[in-house]
């Protein structure tokens, strides 16, 4: 791991740590502490999604033209201003404006940091780099949420202002750290600008990338889009899970990722990426079956709680398998110089899934428990089908990047970067 990659990982941890301070308490802060009501709190969450959907199409082009570092620094400053604005806002208009800034900044950070990881890694080290990023993000969110929970007091507005100020400080500290990064592959602006003009059209003709985006939408819709809405509503309404048990389930998810990430990585690095994603679909299908037992079975309260916690742990295992698989695959499918465009497109798909998932899953889980479980069980099996179908579209090196290193060792030659998928 070079100096640039170490600083990028430190930056990822800092941003996640800052977000962990505020994300779990945002709804309570707006609705109750600021006394703006549940409607405004719901609008704040919607503004996050809308802001991301607006800026991401432009973020990809900006990363291609200017490079990921300037775009990241602009996003961090925007997020810091938005975070501090949320902590000081006293009316609905100010809260929504600040939320738009924070949401836009957060959204642009993802593809910018991902592109910096791509530029600072090789096809051989990329899976481990993204696995480390995911590990540090979850660790930072967990530690930040734990510390924030001890600092916050629902009776004191100043305690929430402190949380948002800490989050803003983390973004600014990250900007300082990132400004010292020297990327090994600076973009060739003239060549990249010419290729960027038709980059969206070119990407839509890349069948492997289109299939990966469809698969990504299903992945985020069936898992991440259900964590804080459908699955939690199902646990409370159908399974009778207490709020403390729900917190335990979320902690089990994070703990599984932190404990299993690098153990899983050793296995995943030697497998076909398409088959790893297909295996995740089967693991999540089992998770939905276990969730079905928690809410629809006739076991004791203790058994239902254990099953529900196990569901979140199984989702965490699947996430640990995906982190060194999906993001590096996006990078390997991107033509030279267009990694930022492809990362932004995939982030846009993710945001769409995270916006649609709660809107569909929440009401369905609260009123129709059995159809909810069956629906997302089928979506998980759909992940397996889509992953195996994608595998037929990938080149051998895109599906098994470790083949490059094996060929180099066997021939004593120099590694060759994988070619783009069939378009």
CSV table of C-alpha atoms in Angstrom, one decimal:
chain,number,residue,atom,x,y,z
A,1,UNK,CA,0.0,0.0,0.0
A,2,UNK,CA,1.5,3.3,-1.1
A,3,UNK,CA,1.4,6.6,0.6
A,4,UNK,CA,-1.5,7.8,-1.6
A,5,UNK,CA,-3.6,4.8,-0.8
A,6,UNK,CA,-2.9,5.1,2.9
A,7,UNK,CA,-4.1,8.7,2.9
A,8,UNK,CA,-7.2,7.8,0.9
A,9,UNK,CA,-8.1,5.1,3.4
A,10,UNK,CA,-7.6,7.5,6.3
A,11,UNK,CA,-9.9,9.9,4.5
A,12,UNK,CA,-12.6,7.2,4.1
A,13,UNK,CA,-12.4,6.4,7.8
A,14,UNK,CA,-12.7,10.1,8.7
A,15,UNK,CA,-15.7,10.8,6.5
A,16,UNK,CA,-17.5,7.7,7.8
A,17,UNK,CA,-16.6,8.6,11.4
A,18,UNK,CA,-18.2,12.0,10.9
A,19,UNK,CA,-21.3,10.6,9.2
A,20,UNK,CA,-21.7,8.2,12.1
A,21,UNK,CA,-22.2,11.1,14.5
A,22,UNK,CA,-25.3,12.4,12.8
A,23,UNK,CA,-27.0,9.8,10.5
A,24,UNK,CA,-28.8,7.8,13.2
A,25,UNK,CA,-30.1,11.0,14.8
A,26,UNK,CA,-31.1,13.1,11.9
A,27,UNK,CA,-34.8,12.3,12.0
A,28,UNK,CA,-35.1,12.9,15.7
A,29,UNK,CA,-33.2,16.1,15.4
A,30,UNK,CA,-35.4,17.6,12.8
A,31,UNK,CA,-38.8,16.3,13.9
A,32,UNK,CA,-38.4,16.6,17.7
A,33,UNK,CA,-35.4,18.6,18.8
A,34,UNK,CA,-36.1,21.4,16.3
A,35,UNK,CA,-39.8,20.7,16.5
A,36,UNK,CA,-40.3,20.9,12.8
A,37,UNK,CA,-42.5,17.8,12.6
A,38,UNK,CA,-42.3,14.4,10.9
A,39,UNK,CA,-43.2,15.8,7.5
A,40,UNK,CA,-40.2,18.1,7.4
A,41,UNK,CA,-38.0,15.3,8.7
A,42,UNK,CA,-39.2,13.1,5.9
A,43,UNK,CA,-38.6,15.8,3.4
A,44,UNK,CA,-35.0,16.1,4.6
A,45,UNK,CA,-34.4,12.5,3.9
A,46,UNK,CA,-36.0,12.9,0.5
A,47,UNK,CA,-33.8,16.0,-0.2
A,48,UNK,CA,-30.7,13.9,0.4
A,49,UNK,CA,-31.8,11.5,-2.4
A,50,UNK,CA,-32.9,14.2,-4.8
A,51,UNK,CA,-29.7,16.2,-4.4
A,52,UNK,CA,-27.6,13.0,-5.1
A,53,UNK,CA,-29.6,12.2,-8.2
A,54,UNK,CA,-29.2,15.8,-9.5
A,55,UNK,CA,-25.4,16.1,-9.0
A,56,UNK,CA,-24.1,12.6,-9.8
A,57,UNK,CA,-24.6,12.9,-13.6
A,58,UNK,CA,-22.4,16.0,-13.6
A,59,UNK,CA,-19.9,14.6,-11.1
A,60,UNK,CA,-18.8,11.9,-13.5
A,61,UNK,CA,-18.0,14.4,-16.2
A,62,UNK,CA,-16.2,16.7,-13.8
A,63,UNK,CA,-14.0,13.8,-12.5
A,64,UNK,CA,-13.1,12.9,-16.1
A,65,UNK,CA,-12.3,16.5,-17.1
A,66,UNK,CA,-10.6,17.8,-13.9
A,67,UNK,CA,-9.5,14.6,-12.0
A,68,UNK,CA,-11.0,13.2,-8.9
A,69,UNK,CA,-9.1,15.2,-6.3
A,70,UNK,CA,-10.4,18.7,-7.1
A,71,UNK,CA,-13.9,17.3,-7.3
A,72,UNK,CA,-13.5,15.6,-4.0
A,73,UNK,CA,-12.2,18.8,-2.3
A,74,UNK,CA,-15.2,20.8,-3.6
A,75,UNK,CA,-17.6,18.0,-2.4
A,76,UNK,CA,-16.0,18.0,1.1
A,77,UNK,CA,-16.3,21.8,1.5
A,78,UNK,CA,-19.9,21.6,0.3
A,79,UNK,CA,-20.7,18.8,2.7
A,80,UNK,CA,-19.0,20.7,5.6
A,81,UNK,CA,-21.1,23.8,5.0
A,82,UNK,CA,-24.3,21.7,4.7
A,83,UNK,CA,-23.5,19.9,7.9
A,84,UNK,CA,-22.7,23.0,9.9
A,85,UNK,CA,-25.9,24.6,8.4
A,86,UNK,CA,-28.0,21.7,9.7
A,87,UNK,CA,-26.6,22.2,13.2
A,88,UNK,CA,-27.5,25.9,13.2
A,89,UNK,CA,-30.7,25.8,11.2
A,90,UNK,CA,-33.8,26.8,13.1
A,91,UNK,CA,-36.6,26.7,10.4
A,92,UNK,CA,-37.7,24.3,7.7
A,93,UNK,CA,-36.3,26.3,4.8
A,94,UNK,CA,-32.8,26.5,6.4
A,95,UNK,CA,-32.9,22.8,7.3
A,96,UNK,CA,-33.8,21.7,3.7
A,97,UNK,CA,-31.2,24.0,2.1
A,98,UNK,CA,-28.5,22.6,4.4
A,99,UNK,CA,-29.6,19.1,3.8
A,100,UNK,CA,-29.3,19.6,0.0
A,101,UNK,CA,-25.7,20.8,0.4
A,102,UNK,CA,-24.8,17.9,2.7
A,103,UNK,CA,-26.6,15.3,0.4
A,104,UNK,CA,-24.9,16.7,-2.7
A,105,UNK,CA,-21.5,16.7,-1.1
A,106,UNK,CA,-21.8,13.1,0.3
A,107,UNK,CA,-23.0,11.8,-3.1
A,108,UNK,CA,-20.0,13.2,-5.0
A,109,UNK,CA,-17.5,11.9,-2.4
A,110,UNK,CA,-18.3,8.3,-3.3
A,111,UNK,CA,-17.3,8.2,-7.0
A,112,UNK,CA,-14.4,10.7,-6.4
A,113,UNK,CA,-12.9,8.5,-3.7
A,114,UNK,CA,-13.6,5.3,-5.7
A,115,UNK,CA,-11.7,6.9,-8.7
A,116,UNK,CA,-8.8,7.8,-6.5
A,117,UNK,CA,-8.6,4.2,-5.3
A,118,UNK,CA,-8.7,3.0,-9.0
A,119,UNK,CA,-5.9,5.5,-9.9
A,120,UNK,CA,-3.7,4.4,-6.9
A,121,UNK,CA,-4.1,0.6,-7.4
A,122,UNK,CA,-3.6,-2.0,-10.0
A,123,UNK,CA,-5.9,-4.8,-11.2
A,124,UNK,CA,-4.1,-7.1,-8.8
A,125,UNK,CA,-4.4,-4.9,-5.7
A,126,UNK,CA,-7.8,-3.3,-6.4
A,127,UNK,CA,-10.0,-5.9,-4.7
A,128,UNK,CA,-8.1,-5.6,-1.4
A,129,UNK,CA,-8.1,-1.8,-1.7
A,130,UNK,CA,-11.9,-1.6,-2.0
A,131,UNK,CA,-12.3,-4.2,0.8
A,132,UNK,CA,-10.2,-2.1,3.1
A,133,UNK,CA,-12.3,1.0,2.1
A,134,UNK,CA,-15.5,-0.8,3.0
A,135,UNK,CA,-14.1,-2.2,6.3
A,136,UNK,CA,-13.0,1.3,7.4
A,137,UNK,CA,-16.3,2.9,6.4
A,138,UNK,CA,-18.3,0.5,8.5
A,139,UNK,CA,-15.8,0.7,11.4
A,140,UNK,CA,-16.0,4.5,11.2
A,141,UNK,CA,-19.8,4.6,11.1
A,142,UNK,CA,-20.0,2.2,14.0
A,143,UNK,CA,-17.5,4.1,16.2
A,144,UNK,CA,-19.0,7.5,15.2
A,145,UNK,CA,-22.5,6.4,16.0
A,146,UNK,CA,-21.4,4.9,19.3
A,147,UNK,CA,-19.7,8.1,20.4
A,148,UNK,CA,-22.4,10.3,19.1
A,149,UNK,CA,-25.0,8.4,21.0
A,150,UNK,CA,-23.2,9.2,24.3
A,151,UNK,CA,-22.9,12.9,23.4
A,152,UNK,CA,-26.4,13.6,22.2
A,153,UNK,CA,-29.2,14.7,24.5
A,154,UNK,CA,-32.7,15.1,23.0
A,155,UNK,CA,-33.5,17.9,25.5
A,156,UNK,CA,-30.5,20.1,24.4
A,157,UNK,CA,-30.3,21.6,20.9
A,158,UNK,CA,-26.6,22.4,21.6
A,159,UNK,CA,-25.7,18.7,21.8
A,160,UNK,CA,-26.9,18.2,18.3
A,161,UNK,CA,-25.2,21.4,17.1
A,162,UNK,CA,-22.0,19.9,18.5
A,163,UNK,CA,-22.5,16.6,16.6
A,164,UNK,CA,-23.0,18.5,13.3
A,165,UNK,CA,-20.0,20.7,14.0
A,166,UNK,CA,-17.8,17.5,14.6
A,167,UNK,CA,-19.1,16.1,11.3
A,168,UNK,CA,-18.2,19.3,9.5
A,169,UNK,CA,-14.8,19.3,11.1
A,170,UNK,CA,-14.2,15.7,9.9
A,171,UNK,CA,-15.0,16.7,6.3
A,172,UNK,CA,-12.6,19.7,6.5
A,173,UNK,CA,-9.9,17.5,8.1
A,174,UNK,CA,-10.4,15.0,5.3
A,175,UNK,CA,-10.0,17.9,2.8
A,176,UNK,CA,-6.7,18.7,4.4
A,177,UNK,CA,-5.5,15.1,4.3
A,178,UNK,CA,-6.7,14.6,0.7
A,179,UNK,CA,-4.9,17.7,-0.5
A,180,UNK,CA,-1.6,16.0,0.3
A,181,UNK,CA,-2.4,13.0,-2.0
A,182,UNK,CA,-0.3,12.8,-5.2
A,183,UNK,CA,-2.1,10.4,-7.6
A,184,UNK,CA,0.2,8.3,-9.8
A,185,UNK,CA,-2.0,8.6,-12.8
A,186,UNK,CA,-3.0,12.2,-13.5
A,187,UNK,CA,-5.6,12.5,-16.2
A,188,UNK,CA,-4.4,13.6,-19.7
A,189,UNK,CA,-6.9,16.5,-20.0
A,190,UNK,CA,-6.8,16.9,-23.8
A,191,UNK,CA,-7.3,13.2,-24.6
A,192,UNK,CA,-9.8,12.6,-21.9
A,193,UNK,CA,-12.0,15.6,-22.9
A,194,UNK,CA,-12.3,14.3,-26.4
A,195,UNK,CA,-13.3,10.9,-25.2
A,196,UNK,CA,-15.6,12.3,-22.5
A,197,UNK,CA,-17.9,13.9,-25.0
A,198,UNK,CA,-19.4,10.6,-26.0
A,199,UNK,CA,-18.7,8.8,-22.8
A,200,UNK,CA,-22.4,8.4,-21.7
A,201,UNK,CA,-23.3,7.0,-25.1
A,202,UNK,CA,-20.3,4.8,-25.1
A,203,UNK,CA,-21.1,3.5,-21.6
A,204,UNK,CA,-24.7,2.6,-22.6
A,205,UNK,CA,-23.3,0.6,-25.5
A,206,UNK,CA,-21.1,-1.4,-23.1
A,207,UNK,CA,-23.4,-4.3,-22.5
A,208,UNK,CA,-21.5,-5.7,-19.5
A,209,UNK,CA,-21.7,-2.3,-17.8
A,210,UNK,CA,-25.4,-2.0,-18.4
A,211,UNK,CA,-26.0,-5.5,-17.0
A,212,UNK,CA,-23.9,-4.6,-14.0
A,213,UNK,CA,-25.9,-1.5,-13.4
A,214,UNK,CA,-29.2,-3.5,-13.5
A,215,UNK,CA,-27.6,-6.0,-11.1
A,216,UNK,CA,-26.4,-3.2,-8.9
A,217,UNK,CA,-29.9,-1.7,-8.7
A,218,UNK,CA,-31.3,-5.1,-7.6
A,219,UNK,CA,-28.5,-5.5,-5.0
A,220,UNK,CA,-29.1,-2.2,-3.4
A,221,UNK,CA,-32.9,-2.4,-3.7
A,222,UNK,CA,-33.1,-5.8,-2.1
A,223,UNK,CA,-30.6,-5.2,0.8
A,224,UNK,CA,-29.4,-1.7,1.6
A,225,UNK,CA,-32.8,-0.2,0.6
A,226,UNK,CA,-34.5,-2.3,3.2
A,227,UNK,CA,-32.3,-1.9,6.3
A,228,UNK,CA,-33.7,1.3,7.7
A,229,UNK,CA,-37.3,1.0,6.3
A,230,UNK,CA,-38.8,-2.3,5.2
A,231,UNK,CA,-36.8,-4.7,7.2
A,232,UNK,CA,-37.0,-2.7,10.4
A,233,UNK,CA,-40.7,-2.1,10.0
A,234,UNK,CA,-41.2,-5.8,9.4
A,235,UNK,CA,-39.2,-6.6,12.5
A,236,UNK,CA,-41.3,-4.3,14.7
A,237,UNK,CA,-44.7,-5.0,13.2
A,238,UNK,CA,-44.6,-8.7,12.3
A,239,UNK,CA,-41.8,-10.2,14.4
A,240,UNK,CA,-42.5,-8.0,17.5
A,241,UNK,CA,-38.9,-7.0,17.8
A,242,UNK,CA,-38.1,-4.3,20.4
A,243,UNK,CA,-36.1,-1.2,19.4
A,244,UNK,CA,-33.2,-2.4,21.5
A,245,UNK,CA,-33.1,-5.7,19.6
A,246,UNK,CA,-33.3,-3.7,16.3
A,247,UNK,CA,-30.2,-1.9,17.4
A,248,UNK,CA,-28.5,-5.2,18.3
A,249,UNK,CA,-29.3,-6.5,14.7
A,250,UNK,CA,-27.7,-3.4,13.2
A,251,UNK,CA,-24.7,-3.9,15.4
A,252,UNK,CA,-24.5,-7.6,14.3
A,253,UNK,CA,-24.4,-6.5,10.7
A,254,UNK,CA,-21.5,-4.1,11.3
A,255,UNK,CA,-19.7,-6.7,13.5
A,256,UNK,CA,-20.0,-9.3,10.8
A,257,UNK,CA,-18.5,-7.0,8.2
A,258,UNK,CA,-15.6,-6.0,10.5
A,259,UNK,CA,-14.8,-9.5,11.6
A,260,UNK,CA,-15.3,-11.3,8.3
A,261,UNK,CA,-14.0,-8.8,5.7
A,262,UNK,CA,-10.4,-9.9,5.3
A,263,UNK,CA,-11.1,-13.6,6.0
A,264,UNK,CA,-13.7,-13.5,3.2
A,265,UNK,CA,-11.3,-11.5,1.0
A,266,UNK,CA,-8.8,-14.4,0.8
A,267,UNK,CA,-11.5,-16.6,-0.5
A,268,UNK,CA,-13.1,-14.1,-2.9
A,269,UNK,CA,-9.8,-13.0,-4.5
A,270,UNK,CA,-9.4,-16.5,-6.1
A,271,UNK,CA,-13.0,-16.9,-7.3
A,272,UNK,CA,-14.8,-15.6,-10.4
A,273,UNK,CA,-16.4,-12.3,-9.5
A,274,UNK,CA,-19.7,-13.3,-11.2
A,275,UNK,CA,-19.9,-16.5,-9.0
A,276,UNK,CA,-19.2,-14.5,-5.9
A,277,UNK,CA,-22.1,-12.2,-6.6
A,278,UNK,CA,-24.3,-15.2,-7.4
A,279,UNK,CA,-23.3,-16.7,-4.0
A,280,UNK,CA,-24.3,-13.5,-2.3
A,281,UNK,CA,-27.8,-13.7,-3.8
A,282,UNK,CA,-28.1,-17.2,-2.3
A,283,UNK,CA,-26.9,-16.1,1.1
A,284,UNK,CA,-29.4,-13.2,1.1
A,285,UNK,CA,-32.1,-15.6,0.0
A,286,UNK,CA,-31.3,-17.6,3.2
A,287,UNK,CA,-31.4,-14.4,5.2
A,288,UNK,CA,-34.9,-13.6,3.9
A,289,UNK,CA,-36.1,-17.1,4.8
A,290,UNK,CA,-34.7,-16.7,8.3
A,291,UNK,CA,-36.4,-13.3,8.5
A,292,UNK,CA,-39.6,-15.0,7.5
A,293,UNK,CA,-39.3,-17.4,10.4
A,294,UNK,CA,-38.8,-14.5,12.8
A,295,UNK,CA,-42.0,-12.8,11.8
A,296,UNK,CA,-44.2,-15.6,10.4
A,297,UNK,CA,-43.1,-18.6,12.5
A,298,UNK,CA,-44.6,-19.6,15.8
A,299,UNK,CA,-41.4,-19.7,17.9
A,300,UNK,CA,-40.8,-17.8,21.1
A,301,UNK,CA,-39.9,-14.2,21.4
A,302,UNK,CA,-36.3,-15.1,22.0
A,303,UNK,CA,-36.2,-17.3,18.9
A,304,UNK,CA,-37.7,-14.6,16.8
A,305,UNK,CA,-35.2,-12.1,18.0
A,306,UNK,CA,-32.3,-14.4,17.4
A,307,UNK,CA,-33.5,-15.1,13.9
A,308,UNK,CA,-33.9,-11.4,13.2
A,309,UNK,CA,-30.4,-10.6,14.4
A,310,UNK,CA,-29.1,-13.5,12.3
A,311,UNK,CA,-30.8,-12.0,9.2
A,312,UNK,CA,-28.7,-8.8,9.6
A,313,UNK,CA,-25.6,-10.8,10.2
A,314,UNK,CA,-26.1,-12.8,7.0
A,315,UNK,CA,-26.6,-9.6,5.1
A,316,UNK,CA,-23.3,-8.4,6.5
A,317,UNK,CA,-21.6,-11.5,5.2
A,318,UNK,CA,-22.9,-10.8,1.8
A,319,UNK,CA,-21.8,-7.2,1.9
A,320,UNK,CA,-18.3,-8.3,2.9
A,321,UNK,CA,-18.2,-10.5,-0.2
A,322,UNK,CA,-19.4,-7.7,-2.5
A,323,UNK,CA,-17.0,-5.0,-1.4
A,324,UNK,CA,-13.9,-6.5,-3.1
A,325,UNK,CA,-16.0,-7.6,-6.1
A,326,UNK,CA,-18.4,-5.0,-7.5
A,327,UNK,CA,-16.5,-1.7,-7.2
A,328,UNK,CA,-13.3,-3.2,-8.8
A,329,UNK,CA,-15.4,-4.7,-11.5
A,330,UNK,CA,-16.9,-1.3,-12.4
A,331,UNK,CA,-13.3,0.1,-12.6
A,332,UNK,CA,-12.2,-2.8,-14.9
A,333,UNK,CA,-15.1,-2.3,-17.2
A,334,UNK,CA,-14.3,1.4,-17.7
A,335,UNK,CA,-12.1,2.4,-20.7
A,336,UNK,CA,-8.9,4.2,-19.8
A,337,UNK,CA,-9.6,7.7,-18.4
A,338,UNK,CA,-13.3,7.2,-17.8
A,339,UNK,CA,-13.3,5.5,-14.4
A,340,UNK,CA,-14.9,8.6,-12.9
A,341,UNK,CA,-17.7,8.5,-15.4
A,342,UNK,CA,-18.4,4.8,-14.7
A,343,UNK,CA,-18.1,5.2,-10.9
A,344,UNK,CA,-20.6,8.1,-11.0
A,345,UNK,CA,-23.0,6.1,-13.1
A,346,UNK,CA,-23.0,3.2,-10.7
A,347,UNK,CA,-23.4,5.6,-7.7
A,348,UNK,CA,-26.4,7.1,-9.5
A,349,UNK,CA,-27.9,3.6,-9.8
A,350,UNK,CA,-27.2,3.0,-6.1
A,351,UNK,CA,-29.0,6.2,-5.2
A,352,UNK,CA,-32.0,5.3,-7.3
A,353,UNK,CA,-32.3,2.0,-5.6
A,354,UNK,CA,-31.9,3.5,-2.1
A,355,UNK,CA,-34.7,6.0,-3.0
A,356,UNK,CA,-37.1,3.4,-4.4
A,357,UNK,CA,-36.3,0.6,-1.9
A,358,UNK,CA,-37.7,2.3,1.3
A,359,UNK,CA,-40.7,3.7,-0.6
A,360,UNK,CA,-41.7,0.2,-1.7
A,361,UNK,CA,-40.5,-1.9,1.2
A,362,UNK,CA,-41.7,0.2,4.1
A,363,UNK,CA,-45.4,0.2,3.4
A,364,UNK,CA,-45.4,-3.4,2.1
A,365,UNK,CA,-43.6,-4.7,5.2
A,366,UNK,CA,-45.9,-2.9,7.6
A,367,UNK,CA,-49.1,-4.2,6.0
A,368,UNK,CA,-48.4,-7.4,4.1
A,369,UNK,CA,-45.6,-9.3,5.9
A,370,UNK,CA,-45.7,-12.6,4.0
A,371,UNK,CA,-45.8,-11.0,0.5
A,372,UNK,CA,-42.9,-8.7,1.6
A,373,UNK,CA,-40.7,-11.7,2.5
A,374,UNK,CA,-41.6,-13.6,-0.7
A,375,UNK,CA,-41.0,-10.5,-2.9
A,376,UNK,CA,-37.5,-9.9,-1.6
A,377,UNK,CA,-36.6,-13.6,-1.5
A,378,UNK,CA,-37.3,-13.6,-5.2
A,379,UNK,CA,-35.2,-10.5,-5.7
A,380,UNK,CA,-32.3,-12.2,-4.0
A,381,UNK,CA,-32.6,-15.2,-6.3
A,382,UNK,CA,-32.8,-12.7,-9.1
A,383,UNK,CA,-29.4,-11.5,-8.0
A,384,UNK,CA,-28.0,-15.0,-8.5
A,385,UNK,CA,-29.5,-15.2,-12.0
A,386,UNK,CA,-28.3,-11.8,-13.1
A,387,UNK,CA,-24.8,-12.4,-11.8
A,388,UNK,CA,-24.4,-15.7,-13.7
A,389,UNK,CA,-25.8,-14.0,-16.8
A,390,UNK,CA,-23.3,-11.1,-16.4
A,391,UNK,CA,-20.5,-13.7,-16.1
A,392,UNK,CA,-21.1,-14.7,-19.7
A,393,UNK,CA,-20.5,-11.1,-20.8
A,394,UNK,CA,-17.2,-10.6,-19.0
A,395,UNK,CA,-13.8,-11.3,-20.3
A,396,UNK,CA,-11.7,-14.0,-18.5
A,397,UNK,CA,-9.5,-11.3,-16.8
A,398,UNK,CA,-12.4,-9.1,-15.8
A,399,UNK,CA,-14.1,-12.1,-14.1
A,400,UNK,CA,-10.8,-13.5,-12.7
A,401,UNK,CA,-8.3,-10.6,-12.3
A,402,UNK,CA,-5.8,-12.9,-10.5
A,403,UNK,CA,-5.2,-14.6,-13.9
A,404,UNK,CA,-3.0,-11.7,-14.9
A,405,UNK,CA,-0.6,-12.3,-12.0
A,406,UNK,CA,-0.5,-16.0,-12.7
A,407,UNK,CA,0.3,-15.5,-16.3
A,408,UNK,CA,3.1,-13.0,-15.4
A,409,UNK,CA,4.6,-15.5,-12.9
A,410,UNK,CA,4.4,-18.3,-15.5
A,411,UNK,CA,5.9,-16.3,-18.3
A,412,UNK,CA,8.2,-14.0,-16.4
A,413,UNK,CA,6.7,-11.0,-18.3
A,414,UNK,CA,5.1,-7.7,-17.5
A,415,UNK,CA,1.5,-7.5,-16.4
A,416,UNK,CA,-1.0,-6.2,-19.0
A,417,UNK,CA,-4.0,-4.2,-18.0
A,418,UNK,CA,-7.3,-6.0,-18.8
A,419,UNK,CA,-9.1,-4.9,-22.0
A,420,UNK,CA,-12.6,-3.4,-22.0
A,421,UNK,CA,-15.6,-5.7,-22.2
A,422,UNK,CA,-17.4,-6.3,-25.5
A,423,UNK,CA,-19.5,-3.3,-26.5
